Short mmCIF file of C-alpha atoms and ligand atoms in Angstrom, two decimals:
data_model
loop_
_atom_site.label_atom_id
_atom_site.label_comp_id
_atom_site.label_asym_id
_atom_site.label_seq_id
_atom_site.Cartn_x
_atom_site.Cartn_y
_atom_site.Cartn_z
CA UNK S 93 163.25 -76.67 29.61
CA UNK S 94 160.70 -74.27 28.31
CA UNK S 95 159.75 -71.71 30.93
CA UNK S 96 157.21 -68.95 31.56
CA UNK S 97 158.31 -65.68 32.99
CA UNK S 98 156.36 -64.68 36.13
CA UNK S 99 155.36 -61.09 36.95
CA UNK S 100 158.45 -60.52 39.07
CA UNK S 101 160.79 -61.87 36.32
CA UNK S 102 161.21 -65.36 37.89
CA UNK S 103 161.32 -68.20 35.30
CA UNK S 104 159.08 -71.13 36.05
CA UNK S 105 159.19 -74.41 34.08
CA UNK S 106 156.03 -74.73 31.99
CA UNK S 107 155.83 -78.51 32.73
CA UNK S 108 156.23 -80.12 36.08
CA UNK S 109 155.30 -82.97 38.30
CA UNK S 110 152.39 -83.02 40.82
CA UNK S 111 152.30 -85.33 43.76
CA UNK S 112 148.69 -85.04 44.99
CA UNK S 113 147.27 -88.37 46.15
CA UNK S 114 150.76 -90.04 46.29
CA UNK S 115 150.21 -90.92 49.94
CA UNK S 116 152.74 -93.67 50.34
CA UNK S 117 156.06 -92.02 51.41
CA UNK S 118 158.30 -94.49 49.56
CA UNK S 119 156.23 -94.32 46.36
CA UNK S 120 156.27 -90.50 46.53
CA UNK S 121 160.03 -90.42 47.02
CA UNK S 122 160.58 -92.86 44.15
CA UNK S 123 158.27 -91.13 41.69
CA UNK S 124 159.73 -87.68 42.39
CA UNK S 125 163.24 -89.08 42.11
CA UNK S 126 162.29 -90.73 38.77
CA UNK S 127 160.67 -87.42 37.59
CA UNK S 128 163.89 -85.50 38.40
CA UNK S 129 166.13 -88.08 36.75
CA UNK S 130 163.92 -87.92 33.60
CA UNK S 131 164.35 -84.21 33.37
CA UNK S 132 161.46 -82.59 35.31
CA UNK S 133 162.50 -79.43 37.08
CA UNK S 134 159.25 -78.35 38.68
CA UNK S 135 157.79 -80.29 41.63
CA UNK S 136 154.35 -79.30 42.94
CA UNK S 137 153.33 -80.45 46.45
CA UNK S 138 151.26 -79.03 49.23
CA UNK S 139 151.31 -79.17 53.00
CA UNK S 140 147.88 -81.03 53.01
CA UNK S 141 149.31 -83.74 50.73
CA UNK S 142 151.44 -84.78 53.67
CA UNK S 143 154.28 -85.75 51.40
CA UNK S 144 156.66 -82.88 51.61
CA UNK S 145 159.20 -84.93 53.55
CA UNK S 146 159.30 -87.57 50.82
CA UNK S 147 159.62 -84.79 48.18
CA UNK S 148 162.57 -83.35 50.13
CA UNK S 149 164.32 -86.71 50.31
CA UNK S 150 163.83 -87.27 46.57
CA UNK S 151 165.31 -83.87 45.73
CA UNK S 152 168.32 -84.51 47.94
CA UNK S 153 168.77 -88.07 46.53
CA UNK S 154 168.49 -86.83 42.91
CA UNK S 155 171.71 -84.85 43.14
CA UNK S 156 170.18 -82.16 40.97
CA UNK S 157 171.51 -78.76 42.07
CA UNK S 158 168.96 -76.95 44.21
CA UNK S 159 168.93 -73.87 41.92
CA UNK S 160 167.87 -76.00 38.94
CA UNK S 161 164.67 -77.20 40.68
CA UNK S 162 161.57 -75.14 41.01
CA UNK S 163 159.66 -76.19 44.13
CA UNK S 164 156.09 -75.24 44.90
CA UNK S 165 154.15 -75.99 48.03
CA UNK S 166 150.86 -74.62 49.37
CA UNK S 167 149.35 -73.16 52.61
CA UNK S 168 146.33 -75.11 53.71
CA UNK S 169 143.12 -73.43 55.02
CA UNK S 170 143.78 -74.71 58.52
CA UNK S 171 146.87 -72.48 58.61
CA UNK S 172 145.33 -69.36 57.19
CA UNK S 173 146.15 -66.07 58.95
CA UNK S 174 149.29 -64.01 59.47
CA UNK S 175 150.97 -65.90 62.35
CA UNK S 176 149.78 -69.37 61.26
CA UNK S 177 150.95 -68.84 57.74
CA UNK S 178 154.39 -67.89 58.88
CA UNK S 179 154.60 -70.95 61.08
CA UNK S 180 153.26 -73.27 58.38
CA UNK S 181 155.82 -71.90 55.90
CA UNK S 182 158.65 -72.76 58.23
CA UNK S 183 157.22 -76.26 58.73
CA UNK S 184 156.93 -76.93 55.03
CA UNK S 185 160.46 -75.62 54.45
CA UNK S 186 161.82 -77.90 57.17
CA UNK S 187 159.98 -80.88 55.84
CA UNK S 188 161.25 -80.19 52.34
CA UNK S 189 164.80 -79.79 53.71
CA UNK S 190 165.13 -76.47 51.85
CA UNK S 191 166.21 -73.03 52.86
CA UNK S 192 164.00 -71.17 50.34
CA UNK S 193 160.91 -72.01 48.25
CA UNK S 194 160.45 -71.13 44.63
CA UNK S 195 156.67 -70.69 44.83
CA UNK S 196 154.29 -70.63 47.85
CA UNK S 197 150.58 -70.65 47.14
CA UNK S 198 147.53 -69.93 49.25
CA UNK S 199 145.86 -73.30 48.48
CA UNK S 200 142.27 -72.28 48.86
CA UNK S 201 140.43 -68.94 48.90
CA UNK S 202 138.99 -69.59 52.36
CA UNK S 203 139.69 -68.39 55.97
CA UNK S 204 141.89 -65.37 56.67
CA UNK S 205 143.48 -65.07 53.23
CA UNK S 206 144.38 -61.52 53.74
CA UNK S 207 146.43 -62.28 56.89
CA UNK S 208 148.01 -65.14 54.97
CA UNK S 209 148.87 -62.91 52.00
CA UNK S 210 150.58 -60.32 54.36
CA UNK S 211 152.70 -63.14 55.80
CA UNK S 212 153.59 -64.31 52.23
CA UNK S 213 154.51 -60.83 51.16
CA UNK S 214 156.85 -60.48 54.08
CA UNK S 215 158.45 -63.84 53.46
CA UNK S 216 158.92 -62.90 49.86
CA UNK S 217 160.53 -59.52 50.73
CA UNK S 218 162.91 -61.37 53.14
CA UNK S 219 164.02 -63.54 50.19
CA UNK S 220 162.65 -66.80 51.60
CA UNK S 221 160.30 -67.37 48.61
CA UNK S 222 161.07 -66.46 45.04
CA UNK S 223 157.43 -65.99 44.00
CA UNK S 224 154.07 -65.96 45.84
CA UNK S 225 150.72 -66.90 44.48
CA UNK S 226 147.32 -68.45 44.98
CA UNK S 227 145.27 -71.48 43.96
CA UNK S 228 141.56 -71.97 43.25
CA UNK S 229 140.86 -68.27 43.32
CA UNK S 230 137.94 -67.13 41.07
CA UNK S 231 138.38 -63.76 39.48
CA UNK S 232 136.51 -61.82 42.33
CA UNK S 233 138.79 -63.30 45.00
CA UNK S 234 141.81 -62.60 42.93
CA UNK S 235 140.74 -59.00 42.41
CA UNK S 236 140.14 -58.65 46.22
CA UNK S 237 143.78 -59.63 46.80
CA UNK S 238 145.18 -57.50 44.01
CA UNK S 239 143.32 -54.40 45.18
CA UNK S 240 144.10 -54.68 48.87
CA UNK S 241 147.77 -55.65 48.85
CA UNK S 242 151.07 -54.54 47.32
CA UNK S 243 152.14 -57.77 45.55
CA UNK S 244 149.99 -59.15 42.68
CA UNK S 245 149.93 -62.96 42.92
CA UNK S 246 152.45 -64.43 40.41
CA UNK S 247 150.43 -67.50 39.78
CA UNK S 248 146.81 -68.78 40.21
CA UNK S 249 146.68 -72.57 40.01
CA UNK S 250 143.17 -73.66 38.98
CA UNK S 251 141.47 -76.77 37.64
CA UNK S 252 142.30 -76.63 33.90
CA UNK S 253 142.01 -79.36 31.35
CA UNK S 254 140.29 -80.13 28.02
CA UNK S 255 136.86 -80.32 29.66
CA UNK S 256 137.33 -77.27 31.91
CA UNK S 257 139.29 -74.91 29.83
CA UNK S 258 139.08 -71.64 31.78
CA UNK S 259 139.25 -69.52 28.56
CA UNK S 260 137.68 -66.29 30.01
CA UNK S 261 139.30 -66.66 33.42
CA UNK S 262 142.69 -67.25 31.75
CA UNK S 263 142.21 -64.00 29.86
CA UNK S 264 141.44 -62.16 33.04
CA UNK S 265 144.44 -63.50 34.69
CA UNK S 266 146.68 -62.71 31.77
CA UNK S 267 145.24 -59.15 31.85
CA UNK S 268 146.37 -58.87 35.42
CA UNK S 269 149.83 -60.48 34.98
CA UNK S 270 148.90 -63.57 36.75
CA UNK S 271 150.29 -66.76 35.36
CA UNK S 272 147.68 -69.54 35.01
CA UNK S 273 148.77 -72.94 36.40
CA UNK S 274 146.75 -76.03 35.60
CA UNK S 275 145.88 -78.59 38.16
CA UNK S 276 144.30 -81.81 37.06
CA UNK S 277 145.80 -81.32 33.56
CA UNK S 278 144.68 -84.86 32.57
CA UNK S 279 141.29 -84.31 34.21
CA UNK S 280 142.43 -86.91 36.74
CA UNK S 281 141.46 -89.42 34.12
CA UNK S 282 137.78 -88.53 34.45
CA UNK S 283 135.13 -88.28 31.75
CA UNK S 284 136.88 -91.04 29.75
CA UNK S 285 139.49 -88.61 28.66
CA UNK S 286 141.83 -91.23 27.43
CA UNK S 287 139.21 -92.70 24.99
CA UNK S 288 137.75 -89.34 23.91
CA UNK S 289 137.15 -89.64 20.18
CA UNK S 290 138.46 -86.21 19.28
CA UNK S 291 141.59 -86.54 21.42
CA UNK S 292 142.25 -90.09 20.15
CA UNK S 293 142.06 -89.03 16.54
CA UNK S 294 144.38 -85.99 17.12
CA UNK S 295 146.78 -88.19 19.02
CA UNK S 296 146.93 -90.76 16.24
CA UNK S 297 147.69 -88.02 13.75
CA UNK S 298 150.84 -86.90 15.68
CA UNK S 299 151.78 -90.46 16.84
CA UNK S 300 151.38 -89.23 20.38
CA UNK S 301 149.13 -90.31 23.30
CA UNK S 302 145.96 -88.57 24.49
CA UNK S 303 147.85 -87.54 27.60
CA UNK S 304 150.61 -85.93 25.47
CA UNK S 305 148.06 -84.05 23.35
CA UNK S 306 146.16 -82.82 26.37
CA UNK S 307 149.39 -81.53 28.03
CA UNK S 308 150.67 -80.09 24.77
CA UNK S 309 147.39 -78.21 24.34
CA UNK S 310 147.95 -76.62 27.75
CA UNK S 311 151.49 -75.58 27.22
CA UNK S 312 150.64 -74.15 23.72
CA UNK S 313 148.15 -71.95 25.61
CA UNK S 314 151.05 -70.79 27.80
CA UNK S 315 149.62 -72.64 30.87
CA UNK S 316 151.85 -74.37 33.36
CA UNK S 317 150.95 -78.12 33.68
CA UNK S 318 151.90 -80.42 36.47
CA UNK S 319 150.65 -83.97 35.60
CA UNK S 320 150.91 -86.70 38.26
CA UNK S 321 151.65 -90.35 37.72
CA UNK S 322 153.18 -93.07 39.89
CA UNK S 323 154.18 -95.04 36.73
CA UNK S 324 157.67 -94.39 35.37
CA UNK S 325 156.65 -94.96 31.76
CA UNK S 326 153.87 -92.35 32.08
CA UNK S 327 156.20 -89.95 33.85
CA UNK S 328 158.52 -90.21 30.81
CA UNK S 329 155.56 -90.04 28.35
CA UNK S 330 154.12 -86.92 29.97
CA UNK S 331 157.40 -85.20 29.66
CA UNK S 332 157.82 -86.00 26.00
CA UNK S 333 155.72 -83.17 24.56
CA UNK S 334 158.32 -80.71 23.33
CA UNK S 335 158.94 -82.27 19.88
CA UNK S 336 155.56 -81.60 18.22
CA UNK S 337 153.15 -78.81 17.82
CA UNK S 338 149.34 -78.93 17.58
CA UNK S 339 147.97 -77.10 14.56
CA UNK S 340 145.54 -74.20 14.98
CA UNK S 341 142.87 -76.52 13.57
CA UNK S 342 143.47 -79.19 16.19
CA UNK S 343 143.61 -76.56 19.00
CA UNK S 344 140.13 -75.47 17.76
CA UNK S 345 138.86 -78.99 17.75
CA UNK S 346 140.00 -79.41 21.37
CA UNK S 347 138.27 -76.09 22.26
CA UNK S 348 134.95 -77.78 21.41
CA UNK S 349 135.41 -80.16 24.38
CA UNK S 350 134.99 -77.34 26.99
CA UNK S 351 132.05 -77.77 29.27
CA UNK S 352 132.80 -74.34 30.86
CA UNK S 353 132.29 -75.82 34.31
CA UNK S 354 134.33 -77.67 36.94
CA UNK S 355 134.57 -81.46 36.49
CA UNK S 356 136.64 -82.23 39.60
CA UNK S 357 136.05 -79.67 42.37
CA UNK S 358 133.63 -76.81 42.24
CA UNK S 359 134.62 -74.02 44.63
CA UNK S 360 131.24 -72.38 44.34
CA UNK S 361 129.52 -75.26 45.94
CA UNK S 362 128.97 -74.37 49.67
CA UNK S 363 129.18 -78.09 50.62
CA UNK S 364 132.70 -78.21 49.17
CA UNK S 365 133.73 -75.13 50.92
CA UNK S 366 132.45 -76.49 54.23
CA UNK S 367 134.11 -79.91 53.64
CA UNK S 368 137.46 -78.40 52.66
CA UNK S 369 137.46 -75.91 55.52
CA UNK S 370 136.91 -78.75 58.01
CA UNK S 371 139.71 -80.78 56.52
CA UNK S 372 142.57 -80.79 59.07
CA UNK S 373 145.95 -82.68 58.65
CA UNK S 374 147.63 -81.47 61.90
CA UNK S 375 146.56 -80.56 65.49
P1 NAP Y 202 146.10 -85.33 36.78
O1 NAP Y 202 147.51 -85.13 36.68
O2 NAP Y 202 145.16 -84.67 35.83
O3 NAP Y 202 145.80 -86.92 36.58
C1 NAP Y 202 146.50 -87.94 37.29
C2 NAP Y 202 145.80 -89.24 36.83
O4 NAP Y 202 146.09 -89.53 35.51
C3 NAP Y 202 146.27 -90.35 37.78
O5 NAP Y 202 145.20 -91.29 37.89
C4 NAP Y 202 147.38 -91.00 36.81
O6 NAP Y 202 147.47 -92.43 37.07
C5 NAP Y 202 146.80 -90.73 35.44
N1 NAP Y 202 147.85 -90.58 34.39
C6 NAP Y 202 148.94 -89.80 34.47
N2 NAP Y 202 149.62 -89.87 33.30
C7 NAP Y 202 148.90 -90.71 32.47
C8 NAP Y 202 149.18 -91.15 31.17
N3 NAP Y 202 150.20 -90.72 30.48
N4 NAP Y 202 148.28 -92.05 30.58
C9 NAP Y 202 147.26 -92.48 31.38
N5 NAP Y 202 146.96 -92.09 32.65
C10 NAP Y 202 147.87 -91.24 33.19
O7 NAP Y 202 145.51 -85.14 38.24
P2 NAP Y 202 146.03 -84.52 39.59
O8 NAP Y 202 147.10 -85.35 40.21
O9 NAP Y 202 144.87 -84.16 40.46
O10 NAP Y 202 146.67 -83.11 39.08
C11 NAP Y 202 148.02 -82.92 38.94
C12 NAP Y 202 148.62 -82.08 40.08
O11 NAP Y 202 148.00 -80.92 40.28
C13 NAP Y 202 148.51 -82.76 41.50
O12 NAP Y 202 149.33 -83.91 41.54
C14 NAP Y 202 148.85 -81.64 42.36
O13 NAP Y 202 150.24 -81.41 42.48
C15 NAP Y 202 148.09 -80.47 41.65
N6 NAP Y 202 146.74 -80.32 42.21
C16 NAP Y 202 146.44 -79.17 42.81
C17 NAP Y 202 145.15 -78.92 43.31
C18 NAP Y 202 144.94 -77.57 44.01
O14 NAP Y 202 143.84 -77.38 44.62
N7 NAP Y 202 145.75 -76.59 43.86
C19 NAP Y 202 144.18 -79.84 43.19
C20 NAP Y 202 144.46 -81.05 42.56
C21 NAP Y 202 145.73 -81.29 42.09
P3 NAP Y 202 148.73 -93.13 37.69
O15 NAP Y 202 149.31 -92.24 38.81
O16 NAP Y 202 148.25 -94.39 38.09
O17 NAP Y 202 149.72 -93.21 36.53
#
């Protein structure tokens, strides 16, 4: 498995499996199990997805040695703050049936993120997490954390796909040794991605699908991608992207699809900030 090296030397698979919106416990367990059997070694969940238990069961059932799997989960806004973050971490770990995490992310840049980061730094120093990072942080928020704490986030997972390419933000992150992670690598199927003319013509040329071209484009940019699917054939398809390479010309054609704005979730919209901050999944 191709990997990226994080700013603390930890190797992270460049392609993984995401489980957002796989709400049914049995379906989640089955799809994660299938993904592991098919060769995925990075699983991306979050406390707020409420499927960490199913992910944990699938990992156990797969029989894949723990050290071969890279598990990411995330701290929700409701649990922001030093004490709450520590408690939420233990809850996630227990649900996942693990004794350490590979990557723990602050899911959203809202609430007491500085308290949360101090907790994550301590957990990292105690060896309970191999790498700590953030998600959905714009450059100003990222810089705020970098300047005020000891540990630079290893990863920032942000909406990144052919329509929202994050070219300048990715450069900024690279300049500060923060690995870019893509969420929504297939644009969640929005904007007719799968019938986009440019992508279809490139896909035909390589005898690949639009999904495979979109994912390959991300990994060729050195960005970690975590596509989600509940269909076994798509789980296999999305993993089959290591036997071709997009030419520079095709990378440039895909660059023209960039709208330079969020398609799925804008974090600069105050209504979204309010809605997300009010989203609670436990008492
Ligand atoms: P995504 O992976 O971009 O797209 C998933 C959608 O594409 C599903 O509707 C899936 O349908 C479909 N699909 C998958 N493979 C396909 C293929 N080969 N051909 C055609 N359709 C295909 O969206 P996402 O789940 O939102 O993002 C991926 C992961 O990123 C999440 O699961 C989660 O782990 C993470 N994420 C993080 C954040 C954050 O705030 N940090 C936010 C969103 C997501 P089927 O399932 O029906 O196959």
